[in-house]
mmCIF file of the C-alpha atoms, coordinates in Angstrom:
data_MODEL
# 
_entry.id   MODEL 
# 
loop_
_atom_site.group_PDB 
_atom_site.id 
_atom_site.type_symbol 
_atom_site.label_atom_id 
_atom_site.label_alt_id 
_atom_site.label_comp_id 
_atom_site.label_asym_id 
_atom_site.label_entity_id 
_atom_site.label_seq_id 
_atom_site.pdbx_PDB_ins_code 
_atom_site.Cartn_x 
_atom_site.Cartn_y 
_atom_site.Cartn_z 
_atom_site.occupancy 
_atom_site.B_iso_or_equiv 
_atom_site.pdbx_formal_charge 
_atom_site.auth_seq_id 
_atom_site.auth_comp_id 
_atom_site.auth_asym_id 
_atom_site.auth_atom_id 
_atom_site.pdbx_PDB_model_num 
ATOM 1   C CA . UNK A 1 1   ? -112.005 -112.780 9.158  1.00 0.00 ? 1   UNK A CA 1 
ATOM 2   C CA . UNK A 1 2   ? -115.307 -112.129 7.606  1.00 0.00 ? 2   UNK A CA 1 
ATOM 3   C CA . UNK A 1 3   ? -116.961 -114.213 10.459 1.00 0.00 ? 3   UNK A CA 1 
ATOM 4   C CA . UNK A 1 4   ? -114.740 -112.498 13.127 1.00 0.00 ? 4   UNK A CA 1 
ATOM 5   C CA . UNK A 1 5   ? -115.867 -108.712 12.004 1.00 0.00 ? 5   UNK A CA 1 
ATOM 6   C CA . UNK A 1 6   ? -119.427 -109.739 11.961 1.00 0.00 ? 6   UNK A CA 1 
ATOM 7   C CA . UNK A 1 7   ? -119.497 -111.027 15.915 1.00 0.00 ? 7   UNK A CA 1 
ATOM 8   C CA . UNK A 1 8   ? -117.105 -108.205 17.328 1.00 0.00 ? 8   UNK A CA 1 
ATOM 9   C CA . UNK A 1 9   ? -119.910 -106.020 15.847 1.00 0.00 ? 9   UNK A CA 1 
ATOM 10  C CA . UNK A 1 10  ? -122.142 -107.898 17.402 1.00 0.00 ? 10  UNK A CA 1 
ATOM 11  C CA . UNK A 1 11  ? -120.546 -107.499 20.570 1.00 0.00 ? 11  UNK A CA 1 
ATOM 12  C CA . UNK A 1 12  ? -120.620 -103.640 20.339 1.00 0.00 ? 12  UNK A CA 1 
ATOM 13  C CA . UNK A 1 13  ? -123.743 -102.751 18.740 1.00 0.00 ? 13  UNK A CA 1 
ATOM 14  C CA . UNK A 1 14  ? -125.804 -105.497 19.461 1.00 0.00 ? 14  UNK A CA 1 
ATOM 15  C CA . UNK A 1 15  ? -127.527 -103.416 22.623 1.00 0.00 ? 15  UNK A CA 1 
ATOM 16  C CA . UNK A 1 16  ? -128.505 -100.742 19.923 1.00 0.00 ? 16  UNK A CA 1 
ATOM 17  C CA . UNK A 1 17  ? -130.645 -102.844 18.128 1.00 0.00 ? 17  UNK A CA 1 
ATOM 18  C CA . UNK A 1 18  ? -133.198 -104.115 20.674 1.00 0.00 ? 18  UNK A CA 1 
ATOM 19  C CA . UNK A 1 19  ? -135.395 -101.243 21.978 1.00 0.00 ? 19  UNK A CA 1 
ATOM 20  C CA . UNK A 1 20  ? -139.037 -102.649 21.211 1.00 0.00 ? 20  UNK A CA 1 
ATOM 21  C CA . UNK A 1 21  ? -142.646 -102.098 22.729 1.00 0.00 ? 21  UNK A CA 1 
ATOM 22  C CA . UNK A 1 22  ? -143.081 -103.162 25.960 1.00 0.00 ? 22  UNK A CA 1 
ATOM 23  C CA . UNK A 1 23  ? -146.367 -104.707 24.981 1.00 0.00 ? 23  UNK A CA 1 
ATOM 24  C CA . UNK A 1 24  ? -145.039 -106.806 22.093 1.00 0.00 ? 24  UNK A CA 1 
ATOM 25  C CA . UNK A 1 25  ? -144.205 -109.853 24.117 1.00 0.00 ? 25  UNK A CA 1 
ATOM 26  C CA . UNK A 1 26  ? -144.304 -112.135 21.422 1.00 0.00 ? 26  UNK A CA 1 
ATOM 27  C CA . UNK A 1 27  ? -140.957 -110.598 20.608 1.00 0.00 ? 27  UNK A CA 1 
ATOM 28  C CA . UNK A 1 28  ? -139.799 -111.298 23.607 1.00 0.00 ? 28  UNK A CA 1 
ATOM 29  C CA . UNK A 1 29  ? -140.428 -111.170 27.569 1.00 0.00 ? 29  UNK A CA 1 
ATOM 30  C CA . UNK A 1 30  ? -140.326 -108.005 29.495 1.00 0.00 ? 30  UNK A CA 1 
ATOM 31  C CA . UNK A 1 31  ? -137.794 -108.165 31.583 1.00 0.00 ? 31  UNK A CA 1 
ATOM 32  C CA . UNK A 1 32  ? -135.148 -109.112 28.960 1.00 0.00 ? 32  UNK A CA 1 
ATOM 33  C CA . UNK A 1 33  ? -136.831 -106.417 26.623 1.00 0.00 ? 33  UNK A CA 1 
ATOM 34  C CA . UNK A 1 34  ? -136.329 -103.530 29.836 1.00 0.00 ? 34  UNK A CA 1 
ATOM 35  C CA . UNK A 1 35  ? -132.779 -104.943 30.184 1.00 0.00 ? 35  UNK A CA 1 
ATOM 36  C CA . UNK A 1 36  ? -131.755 -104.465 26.614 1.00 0.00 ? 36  UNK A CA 1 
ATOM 37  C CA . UNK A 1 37  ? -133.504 -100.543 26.453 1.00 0.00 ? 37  UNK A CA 1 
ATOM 38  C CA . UNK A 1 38  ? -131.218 -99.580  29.103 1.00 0.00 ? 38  UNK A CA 1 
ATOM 39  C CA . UNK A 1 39  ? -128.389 -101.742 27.476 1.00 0.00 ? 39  UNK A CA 1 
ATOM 40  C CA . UNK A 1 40  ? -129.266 -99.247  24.357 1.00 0.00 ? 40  UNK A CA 1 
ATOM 41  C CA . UNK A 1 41  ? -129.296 -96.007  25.451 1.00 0.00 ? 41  UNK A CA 1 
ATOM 42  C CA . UNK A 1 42  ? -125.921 -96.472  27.687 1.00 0.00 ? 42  UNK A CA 1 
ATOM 43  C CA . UNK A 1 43  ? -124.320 -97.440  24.212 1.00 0.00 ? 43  UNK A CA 1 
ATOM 44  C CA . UNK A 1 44  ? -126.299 -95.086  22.269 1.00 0.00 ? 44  UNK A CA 1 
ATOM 45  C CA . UNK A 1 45  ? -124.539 -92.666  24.366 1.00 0.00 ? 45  UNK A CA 1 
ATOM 46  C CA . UNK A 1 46  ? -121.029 -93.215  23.215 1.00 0.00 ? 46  UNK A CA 1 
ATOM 47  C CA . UNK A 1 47  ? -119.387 -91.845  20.170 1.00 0.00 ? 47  UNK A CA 1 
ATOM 48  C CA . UNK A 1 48  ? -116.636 -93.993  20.432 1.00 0.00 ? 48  UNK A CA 1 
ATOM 49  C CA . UNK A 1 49  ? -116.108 -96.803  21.929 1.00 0.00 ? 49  UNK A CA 1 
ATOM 50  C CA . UNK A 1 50  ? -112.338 -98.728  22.197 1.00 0.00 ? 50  UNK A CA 1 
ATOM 51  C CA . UNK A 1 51  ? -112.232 -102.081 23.355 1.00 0.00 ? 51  UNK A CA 1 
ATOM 52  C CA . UNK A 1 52  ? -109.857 -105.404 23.887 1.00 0.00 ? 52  UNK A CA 1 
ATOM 53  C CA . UNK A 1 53  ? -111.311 -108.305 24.353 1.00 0.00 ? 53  UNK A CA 1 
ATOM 54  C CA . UNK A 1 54  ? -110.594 -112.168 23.744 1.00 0.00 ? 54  UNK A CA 1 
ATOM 55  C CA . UNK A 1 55  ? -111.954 -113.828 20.828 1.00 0.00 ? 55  UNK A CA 1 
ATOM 56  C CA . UNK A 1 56  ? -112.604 -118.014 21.445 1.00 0.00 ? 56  UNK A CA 1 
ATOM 57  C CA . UNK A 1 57  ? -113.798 -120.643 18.769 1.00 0.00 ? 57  UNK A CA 1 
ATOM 58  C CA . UNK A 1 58  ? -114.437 -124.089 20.380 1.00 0.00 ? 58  UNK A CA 1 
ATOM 59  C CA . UNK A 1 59  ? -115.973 -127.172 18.777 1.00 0.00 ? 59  UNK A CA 1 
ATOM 60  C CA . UNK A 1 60  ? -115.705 -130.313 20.672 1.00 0.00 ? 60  UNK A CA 1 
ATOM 61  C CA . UNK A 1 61  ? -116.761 -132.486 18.176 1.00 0.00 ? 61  UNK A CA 1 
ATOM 62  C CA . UNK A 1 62  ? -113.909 -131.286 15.769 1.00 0.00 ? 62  UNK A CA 1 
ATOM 63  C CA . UNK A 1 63  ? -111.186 -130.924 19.153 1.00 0.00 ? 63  UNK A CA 1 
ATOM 64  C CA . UNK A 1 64  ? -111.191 -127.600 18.577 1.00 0.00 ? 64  UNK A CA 1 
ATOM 65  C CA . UNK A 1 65  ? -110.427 -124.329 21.230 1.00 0.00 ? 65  UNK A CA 1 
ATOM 66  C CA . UNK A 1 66  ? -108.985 -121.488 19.784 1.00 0.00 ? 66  UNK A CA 1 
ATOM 67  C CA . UNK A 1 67  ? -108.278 -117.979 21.720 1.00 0.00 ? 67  UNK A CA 1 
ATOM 68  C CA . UNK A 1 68  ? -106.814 -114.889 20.683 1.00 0.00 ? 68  UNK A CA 1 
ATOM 69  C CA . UNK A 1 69  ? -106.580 -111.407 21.989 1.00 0.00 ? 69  UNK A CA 1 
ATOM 70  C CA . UNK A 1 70  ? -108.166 -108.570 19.852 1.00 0.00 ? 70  UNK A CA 1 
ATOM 71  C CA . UNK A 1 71  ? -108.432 -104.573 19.977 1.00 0.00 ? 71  UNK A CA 1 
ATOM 72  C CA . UNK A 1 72  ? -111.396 -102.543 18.577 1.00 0.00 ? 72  UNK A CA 1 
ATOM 73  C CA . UNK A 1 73  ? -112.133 -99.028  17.663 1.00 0.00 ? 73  UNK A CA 1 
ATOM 74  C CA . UNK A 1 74  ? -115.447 -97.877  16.817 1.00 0.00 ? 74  UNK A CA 1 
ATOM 75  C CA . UNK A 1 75  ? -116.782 -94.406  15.649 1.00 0.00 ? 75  UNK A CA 1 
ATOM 76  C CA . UNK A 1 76  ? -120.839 -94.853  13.818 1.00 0.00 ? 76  UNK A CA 1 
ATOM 77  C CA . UNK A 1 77  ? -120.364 -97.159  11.141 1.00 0.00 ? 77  UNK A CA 1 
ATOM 78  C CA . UNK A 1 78  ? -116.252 -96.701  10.767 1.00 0.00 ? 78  UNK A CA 1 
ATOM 79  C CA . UNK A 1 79  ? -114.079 -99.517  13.036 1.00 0.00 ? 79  UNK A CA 1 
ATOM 80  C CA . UNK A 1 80  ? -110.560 -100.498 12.698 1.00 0.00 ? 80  UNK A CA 1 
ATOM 81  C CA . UNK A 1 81  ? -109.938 -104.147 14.083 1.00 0.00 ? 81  UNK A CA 1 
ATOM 82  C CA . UNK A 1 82  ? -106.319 -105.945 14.962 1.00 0.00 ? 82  UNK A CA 1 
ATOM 83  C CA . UNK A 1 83  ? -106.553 -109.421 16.092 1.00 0.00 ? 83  UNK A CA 1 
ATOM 84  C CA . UNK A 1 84  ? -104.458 -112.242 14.768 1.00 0.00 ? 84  UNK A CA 1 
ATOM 85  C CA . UNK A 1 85  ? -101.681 -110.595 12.625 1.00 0.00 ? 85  UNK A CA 1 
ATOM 86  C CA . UNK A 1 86  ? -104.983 -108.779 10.812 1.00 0.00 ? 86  UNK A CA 1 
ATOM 87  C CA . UNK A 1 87  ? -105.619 -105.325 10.690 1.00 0.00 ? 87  UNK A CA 1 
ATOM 88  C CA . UNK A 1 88  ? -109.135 -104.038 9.155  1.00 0.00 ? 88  UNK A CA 1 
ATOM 89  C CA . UNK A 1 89  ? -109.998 -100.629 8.284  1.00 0.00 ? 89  UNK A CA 1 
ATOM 90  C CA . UNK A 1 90  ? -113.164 -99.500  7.682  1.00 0.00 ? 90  UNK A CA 1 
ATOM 91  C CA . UNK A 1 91  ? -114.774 -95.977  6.467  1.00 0.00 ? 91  UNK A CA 1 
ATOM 92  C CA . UNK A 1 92  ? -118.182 -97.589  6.564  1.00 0.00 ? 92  UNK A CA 1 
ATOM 93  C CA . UNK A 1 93  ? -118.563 -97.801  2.906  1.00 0.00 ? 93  UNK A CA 1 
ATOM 94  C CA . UNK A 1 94  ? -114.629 -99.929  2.047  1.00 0.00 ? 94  UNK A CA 1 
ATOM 95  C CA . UNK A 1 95  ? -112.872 -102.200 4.314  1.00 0.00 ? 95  UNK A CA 1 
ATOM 96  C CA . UNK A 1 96  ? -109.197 -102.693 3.768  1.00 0.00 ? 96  UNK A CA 1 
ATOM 97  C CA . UNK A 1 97  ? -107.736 -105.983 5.120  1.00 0.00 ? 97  UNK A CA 1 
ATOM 98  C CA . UNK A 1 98  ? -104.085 -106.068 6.294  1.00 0.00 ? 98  UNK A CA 1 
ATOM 99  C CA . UNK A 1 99  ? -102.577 -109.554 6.344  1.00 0.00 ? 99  UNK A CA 1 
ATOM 100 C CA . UNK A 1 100 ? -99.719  -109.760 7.671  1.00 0.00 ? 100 UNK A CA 1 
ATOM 101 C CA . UNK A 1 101 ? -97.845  -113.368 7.374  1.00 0.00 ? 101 UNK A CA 1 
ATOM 102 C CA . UNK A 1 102 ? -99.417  -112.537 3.504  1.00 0.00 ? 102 UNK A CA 1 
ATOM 103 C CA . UNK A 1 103 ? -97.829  -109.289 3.065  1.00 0.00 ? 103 UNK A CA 1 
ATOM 104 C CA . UNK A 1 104 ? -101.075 -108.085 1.313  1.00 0.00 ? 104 UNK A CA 1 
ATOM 105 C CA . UNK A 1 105 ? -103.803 -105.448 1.883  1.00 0.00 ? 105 UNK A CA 1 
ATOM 106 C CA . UNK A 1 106 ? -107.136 -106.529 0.762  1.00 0.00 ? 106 UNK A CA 1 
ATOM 107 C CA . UNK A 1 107 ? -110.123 -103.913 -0.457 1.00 0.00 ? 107 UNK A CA 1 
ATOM 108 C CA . UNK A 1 108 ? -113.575 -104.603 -0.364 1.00 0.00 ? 108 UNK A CA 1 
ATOM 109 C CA . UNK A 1 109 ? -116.487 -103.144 -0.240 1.00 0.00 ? 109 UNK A CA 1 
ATOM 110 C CA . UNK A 1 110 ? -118.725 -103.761 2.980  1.00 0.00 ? 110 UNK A CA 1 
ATOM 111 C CA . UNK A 1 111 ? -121.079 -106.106 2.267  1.00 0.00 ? 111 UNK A CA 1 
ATOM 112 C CA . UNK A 1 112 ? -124.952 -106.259 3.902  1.00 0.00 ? 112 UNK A CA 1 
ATOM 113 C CA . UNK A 1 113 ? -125.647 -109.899 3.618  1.00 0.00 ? 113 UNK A CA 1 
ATOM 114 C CA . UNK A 1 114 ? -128.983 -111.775 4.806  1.00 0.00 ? 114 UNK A CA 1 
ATOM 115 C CA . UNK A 1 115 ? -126.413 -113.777 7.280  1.00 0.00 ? 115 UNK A CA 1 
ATOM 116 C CA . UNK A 1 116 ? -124.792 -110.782 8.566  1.00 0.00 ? 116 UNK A CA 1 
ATOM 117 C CA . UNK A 1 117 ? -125.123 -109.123 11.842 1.00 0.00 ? 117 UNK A CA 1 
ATOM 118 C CA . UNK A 1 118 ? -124.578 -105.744 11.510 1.00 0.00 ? 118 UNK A CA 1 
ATOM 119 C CA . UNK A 1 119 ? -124.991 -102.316 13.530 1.00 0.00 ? 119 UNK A CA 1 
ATOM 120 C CA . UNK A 1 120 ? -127.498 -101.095 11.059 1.00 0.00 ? 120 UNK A CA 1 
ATOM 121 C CA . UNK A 1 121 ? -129.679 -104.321 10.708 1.00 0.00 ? 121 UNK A CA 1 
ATOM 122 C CA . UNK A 1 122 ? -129.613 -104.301 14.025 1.00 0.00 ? 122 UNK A CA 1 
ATOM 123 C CA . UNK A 1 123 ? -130.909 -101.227 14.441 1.00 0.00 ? 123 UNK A CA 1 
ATOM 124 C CA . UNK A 1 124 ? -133.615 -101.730 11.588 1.00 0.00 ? 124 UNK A CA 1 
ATOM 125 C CA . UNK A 1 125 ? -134.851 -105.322 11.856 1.00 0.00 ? 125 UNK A CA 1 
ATOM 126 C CA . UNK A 1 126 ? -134.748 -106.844 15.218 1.00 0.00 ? 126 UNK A CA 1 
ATOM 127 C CA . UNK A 1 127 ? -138.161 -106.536 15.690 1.00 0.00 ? 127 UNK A CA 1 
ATOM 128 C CA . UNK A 1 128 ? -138.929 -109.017 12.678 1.00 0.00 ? 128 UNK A CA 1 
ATOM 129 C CA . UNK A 1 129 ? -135.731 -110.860 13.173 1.00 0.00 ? 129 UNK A CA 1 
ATOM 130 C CA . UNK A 1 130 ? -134.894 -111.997 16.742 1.00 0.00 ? 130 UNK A CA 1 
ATOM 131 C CA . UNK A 1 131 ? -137.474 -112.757 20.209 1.00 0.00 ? 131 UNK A CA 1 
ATOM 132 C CA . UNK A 1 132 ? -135.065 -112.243 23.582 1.00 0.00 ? 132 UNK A CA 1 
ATOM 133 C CA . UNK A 1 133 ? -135.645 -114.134 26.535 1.00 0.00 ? 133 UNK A CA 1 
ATOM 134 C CA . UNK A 1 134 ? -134.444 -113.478 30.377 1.00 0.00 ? 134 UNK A CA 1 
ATOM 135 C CA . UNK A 1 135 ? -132.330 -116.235 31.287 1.00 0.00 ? 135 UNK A CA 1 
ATOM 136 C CA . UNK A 1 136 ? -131.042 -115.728 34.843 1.00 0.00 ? 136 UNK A CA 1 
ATOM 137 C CA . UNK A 1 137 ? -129.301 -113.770 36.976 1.00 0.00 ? 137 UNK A CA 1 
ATOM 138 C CA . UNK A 1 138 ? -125.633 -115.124 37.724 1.00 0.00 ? 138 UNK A CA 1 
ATOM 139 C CA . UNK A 1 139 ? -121.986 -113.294 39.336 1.00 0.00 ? 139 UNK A CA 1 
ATOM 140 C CA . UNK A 1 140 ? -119.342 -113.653 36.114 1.00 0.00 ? 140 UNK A CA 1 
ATOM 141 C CA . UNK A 1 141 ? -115.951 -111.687 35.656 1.00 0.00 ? 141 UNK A CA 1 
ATOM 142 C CA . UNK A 1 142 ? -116.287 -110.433 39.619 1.00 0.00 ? 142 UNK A CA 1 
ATOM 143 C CA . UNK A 1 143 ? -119.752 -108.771 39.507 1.00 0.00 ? 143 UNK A CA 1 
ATOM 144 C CA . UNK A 1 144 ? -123.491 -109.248 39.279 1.00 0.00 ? 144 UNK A CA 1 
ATOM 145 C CA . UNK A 1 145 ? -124.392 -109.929 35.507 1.00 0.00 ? 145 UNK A CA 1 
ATOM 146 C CA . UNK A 1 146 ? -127.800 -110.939 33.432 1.00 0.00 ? 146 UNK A CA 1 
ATOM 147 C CA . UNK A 1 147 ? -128.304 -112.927 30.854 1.00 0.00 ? 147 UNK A CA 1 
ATOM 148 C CA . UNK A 1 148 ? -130.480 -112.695 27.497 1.00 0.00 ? 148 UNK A CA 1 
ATOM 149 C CA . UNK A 1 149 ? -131.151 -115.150 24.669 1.00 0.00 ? 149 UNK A CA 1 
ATOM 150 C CA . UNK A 1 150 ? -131.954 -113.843 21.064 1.00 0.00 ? 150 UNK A CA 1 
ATOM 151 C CA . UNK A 1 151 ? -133.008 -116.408 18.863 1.00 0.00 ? 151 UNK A CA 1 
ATOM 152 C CA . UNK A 1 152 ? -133.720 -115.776 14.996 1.00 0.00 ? 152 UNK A CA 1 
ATOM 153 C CA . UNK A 1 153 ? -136.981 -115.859 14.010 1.00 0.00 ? 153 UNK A CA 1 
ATOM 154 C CA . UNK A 1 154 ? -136.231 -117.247 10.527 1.00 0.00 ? 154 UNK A CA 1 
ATOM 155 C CA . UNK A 1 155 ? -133.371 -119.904 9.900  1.00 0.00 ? 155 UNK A CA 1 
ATOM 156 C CA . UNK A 1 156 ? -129.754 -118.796 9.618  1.00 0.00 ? 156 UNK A CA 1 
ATOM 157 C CA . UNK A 1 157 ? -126.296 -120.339 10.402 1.00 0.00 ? 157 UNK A CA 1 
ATOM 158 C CA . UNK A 1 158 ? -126.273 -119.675 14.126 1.00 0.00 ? 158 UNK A CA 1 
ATOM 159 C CA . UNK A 1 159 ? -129.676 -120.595 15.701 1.00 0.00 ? 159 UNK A CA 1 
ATOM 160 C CA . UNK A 1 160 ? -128.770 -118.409 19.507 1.00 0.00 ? 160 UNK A CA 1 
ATOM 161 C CA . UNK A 1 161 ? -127.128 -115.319 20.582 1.00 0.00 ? 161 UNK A CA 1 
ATOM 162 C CA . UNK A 1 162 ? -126.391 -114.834 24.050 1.00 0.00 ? 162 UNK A CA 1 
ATOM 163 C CA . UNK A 1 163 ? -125.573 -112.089 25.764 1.00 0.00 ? 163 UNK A CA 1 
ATOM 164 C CA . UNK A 1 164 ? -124.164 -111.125 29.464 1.00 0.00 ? 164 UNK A CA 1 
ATOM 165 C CA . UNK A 1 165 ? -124.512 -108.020 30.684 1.00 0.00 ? 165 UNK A CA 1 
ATOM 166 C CA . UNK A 1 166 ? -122.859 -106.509 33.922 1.00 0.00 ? 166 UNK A CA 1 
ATOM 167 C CA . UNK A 1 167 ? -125.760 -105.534 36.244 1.00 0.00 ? 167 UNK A CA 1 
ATOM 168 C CA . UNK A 1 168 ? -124.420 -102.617 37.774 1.00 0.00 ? 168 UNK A CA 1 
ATOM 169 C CA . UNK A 1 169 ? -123.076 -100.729 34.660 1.00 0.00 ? 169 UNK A CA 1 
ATOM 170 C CA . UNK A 1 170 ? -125.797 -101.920 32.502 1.00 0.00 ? 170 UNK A CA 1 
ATOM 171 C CA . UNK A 1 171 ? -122.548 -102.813 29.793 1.00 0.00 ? 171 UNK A CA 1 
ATOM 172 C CA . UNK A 1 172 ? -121.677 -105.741 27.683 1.00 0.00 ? 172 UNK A CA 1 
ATOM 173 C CA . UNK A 1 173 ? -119.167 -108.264 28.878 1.00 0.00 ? 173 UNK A CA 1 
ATOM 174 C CA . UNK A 1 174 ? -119.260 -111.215 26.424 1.00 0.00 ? 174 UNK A CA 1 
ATOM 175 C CA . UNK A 1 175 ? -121.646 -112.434 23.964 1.00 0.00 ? 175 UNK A CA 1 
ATOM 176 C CA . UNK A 1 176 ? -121.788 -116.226 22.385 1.00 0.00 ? 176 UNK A CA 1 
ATOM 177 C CA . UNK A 1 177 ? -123.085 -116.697 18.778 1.00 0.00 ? 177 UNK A CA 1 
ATOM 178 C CA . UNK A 1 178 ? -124.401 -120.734 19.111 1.00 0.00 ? 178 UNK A CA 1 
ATOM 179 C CA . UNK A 1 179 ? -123.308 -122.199 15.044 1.00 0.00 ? 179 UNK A CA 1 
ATOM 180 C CA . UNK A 1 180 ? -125.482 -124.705 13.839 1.00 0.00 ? 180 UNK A CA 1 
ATOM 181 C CA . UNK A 1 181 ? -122.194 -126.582 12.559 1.00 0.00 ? 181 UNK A CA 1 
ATOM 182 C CA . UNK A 1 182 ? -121.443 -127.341 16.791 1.00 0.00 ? 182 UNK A CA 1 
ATOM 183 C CA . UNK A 1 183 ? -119.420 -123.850 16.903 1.00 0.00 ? 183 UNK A CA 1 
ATOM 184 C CA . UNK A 1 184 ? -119.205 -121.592 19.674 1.00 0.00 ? 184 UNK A CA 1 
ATOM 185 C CA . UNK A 1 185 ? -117.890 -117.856 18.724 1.00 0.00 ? 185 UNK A CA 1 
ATOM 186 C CA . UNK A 1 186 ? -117.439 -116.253 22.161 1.00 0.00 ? 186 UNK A CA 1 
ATOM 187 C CA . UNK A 1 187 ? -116.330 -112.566 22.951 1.00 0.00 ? 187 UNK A CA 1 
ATOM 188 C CA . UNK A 1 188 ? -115.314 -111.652 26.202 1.00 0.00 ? 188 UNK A CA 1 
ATOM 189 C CA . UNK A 1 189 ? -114.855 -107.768 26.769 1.00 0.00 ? 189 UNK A CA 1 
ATOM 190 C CA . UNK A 1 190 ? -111.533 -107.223 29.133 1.00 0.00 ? 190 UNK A CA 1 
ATOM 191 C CA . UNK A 1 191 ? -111.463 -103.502 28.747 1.00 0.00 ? 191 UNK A CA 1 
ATOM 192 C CA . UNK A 1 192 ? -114.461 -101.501 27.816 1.00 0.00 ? 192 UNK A CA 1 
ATOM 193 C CA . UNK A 1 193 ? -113.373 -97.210  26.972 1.00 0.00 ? 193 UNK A CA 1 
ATOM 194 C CA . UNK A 1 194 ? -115.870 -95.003  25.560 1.00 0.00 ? 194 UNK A CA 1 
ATOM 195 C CA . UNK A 1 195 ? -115.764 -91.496  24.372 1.00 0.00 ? 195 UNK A CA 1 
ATOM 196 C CA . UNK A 1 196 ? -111.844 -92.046  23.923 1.00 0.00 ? 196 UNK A CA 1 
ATOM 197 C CA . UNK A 1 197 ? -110.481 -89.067  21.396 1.00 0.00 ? 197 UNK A CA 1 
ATOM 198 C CA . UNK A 1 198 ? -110.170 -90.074  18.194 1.00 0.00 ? 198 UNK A CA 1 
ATOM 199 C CA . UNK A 1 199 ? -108.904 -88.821  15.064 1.00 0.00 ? 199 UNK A CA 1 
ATOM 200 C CA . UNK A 1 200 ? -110.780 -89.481  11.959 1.00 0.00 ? 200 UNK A CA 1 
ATOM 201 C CA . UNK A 1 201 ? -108.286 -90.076  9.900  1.00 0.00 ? 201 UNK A CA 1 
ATOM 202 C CA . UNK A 1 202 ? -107.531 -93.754  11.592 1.00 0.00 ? 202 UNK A CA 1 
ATOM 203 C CA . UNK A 1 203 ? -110.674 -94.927  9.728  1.00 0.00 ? 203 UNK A CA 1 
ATOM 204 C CA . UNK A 1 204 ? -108.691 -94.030  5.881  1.00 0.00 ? 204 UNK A CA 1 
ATOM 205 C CA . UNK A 1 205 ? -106.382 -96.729  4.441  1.00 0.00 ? 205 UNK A CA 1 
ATOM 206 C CA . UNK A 1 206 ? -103.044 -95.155  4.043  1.00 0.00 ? 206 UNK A CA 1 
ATOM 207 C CA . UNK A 1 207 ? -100.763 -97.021  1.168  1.00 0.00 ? 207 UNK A CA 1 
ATOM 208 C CA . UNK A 1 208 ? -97.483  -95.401  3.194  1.00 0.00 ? 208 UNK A CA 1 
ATOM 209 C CA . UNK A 1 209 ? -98.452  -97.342  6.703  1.00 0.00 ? 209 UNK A CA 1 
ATOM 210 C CA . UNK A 1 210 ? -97.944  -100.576 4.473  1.00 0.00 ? 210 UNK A CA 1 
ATOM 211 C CA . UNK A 1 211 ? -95.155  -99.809  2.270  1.00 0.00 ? 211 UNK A CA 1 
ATOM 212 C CA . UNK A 1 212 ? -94.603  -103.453 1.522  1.00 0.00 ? 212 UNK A CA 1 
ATOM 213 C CA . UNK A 1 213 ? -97.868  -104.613 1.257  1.00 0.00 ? 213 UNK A CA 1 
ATOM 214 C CA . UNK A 1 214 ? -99.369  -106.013 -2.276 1.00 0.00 ? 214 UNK A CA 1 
ATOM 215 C CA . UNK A 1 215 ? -102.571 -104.045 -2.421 1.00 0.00 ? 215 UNK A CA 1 
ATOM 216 C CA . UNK A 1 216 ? -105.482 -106.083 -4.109 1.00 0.00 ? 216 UNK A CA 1 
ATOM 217 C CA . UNK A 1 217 ? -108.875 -104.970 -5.248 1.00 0.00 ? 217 UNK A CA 1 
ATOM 218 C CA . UNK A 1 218 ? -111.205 -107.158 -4.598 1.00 0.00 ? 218 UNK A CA 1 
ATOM 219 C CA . UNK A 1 219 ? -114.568 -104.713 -5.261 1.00 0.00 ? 219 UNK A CA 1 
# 
């Protein structure tokens, strides 16, 4: 689940994190560094964004291809994500973990770990962390798209992020993280909603919307 909140964030926030000077082509070329400022300032826009999308995990080598449907809310740095009998909540600061074949609710505190991708590292380090590259220009999901490489600068897990982007609407409509391990993690965005309403509140962990549940600390 860990690995599955990390991408979806991706998938979201990723455009928010790769404004950079024109003239620093080293960090990548400039056309895929004009198409990601526009992909930032249409997201930067938003202060919410709901979305449901479809999650797939394939690895040949290991025979396997996975897919699941997911739904995501987003408000700054609070979420709540259901996808595969899991529901996360998430104030930004705690994230409370609903299983539900368990019966438990798991609390931890959110974690900012050298392998995650995250909003706010994002937002403060791709400049020292990732070079984009322009790929090509293609027709996916029924309209014009592009699509971007990132690639790490220093080692991690995954060793490519791509990214396609519909043309016209300058919006994200799936992103691949590339594991070293053989793994694809793909996200492909069916319904994209911002600026729904949204109260506050659905961000807080209520103990009476999980009567059942065993709740364990985990901080």
């Amino acid at each position: 689940m860990k690995n599955i909140l990390i991408t979806v964030f991706v998938m979201l926030y990723a455009c928010s994190g790769f404004s950079q000077d024109i003239e620093s082509i080293e960090k990548g070329d400039k056309k895929s560094i004009e198409l990601l400022d526009r992909l930032t300032l249409k997201t930067e826009a938003h202060k919410t964004i709901q979305v449901e999308f479809t999650y797939k995990m394939i690895n040949e080598e290991a025979n396997i291809n996975e897919s699941t449907a997911g739904k995501l809310l987003v408000m700054g740095n609070k979420y709540r994500l259901n996808i595969a009998g899991q529901d996360v909540i998430s104030d930004g600061e705690t994230s409370w973990t609903y299983i539900e074949d368990a019966g438990e609710v798991q609390i931890n505190t959110v974690e900012d770990s050298e392998e995650a991708i995250t909003p706010n590292k994002l937002l403060s380090s791709y400049n020292e962390s990732f070079r984009s590259k322009f790929i090509k220009e293609g027709f996916q999901y029924g309209t014009p798209v592009n699509v971007i490489d990132l690639t790490p600068v220093e080692g991690k897990s995954y060793y490519k992020v791509r990214l396609v982007i519909d043309k016209e609407k300058d919006q994200l409509l799936e992103i691949t993280i590339f594991d070293k391990n053989g793994s694809t993690y793909s996200y492909i965005i069916n319904k994209f909603l911002p600026n729904v309403d949204v109260n506050p509140d659905i961000f807080s962990f209520k103990a009476s919307d999980f009567p059942d549940a065993d709740v364990i600390d985990m901080r």
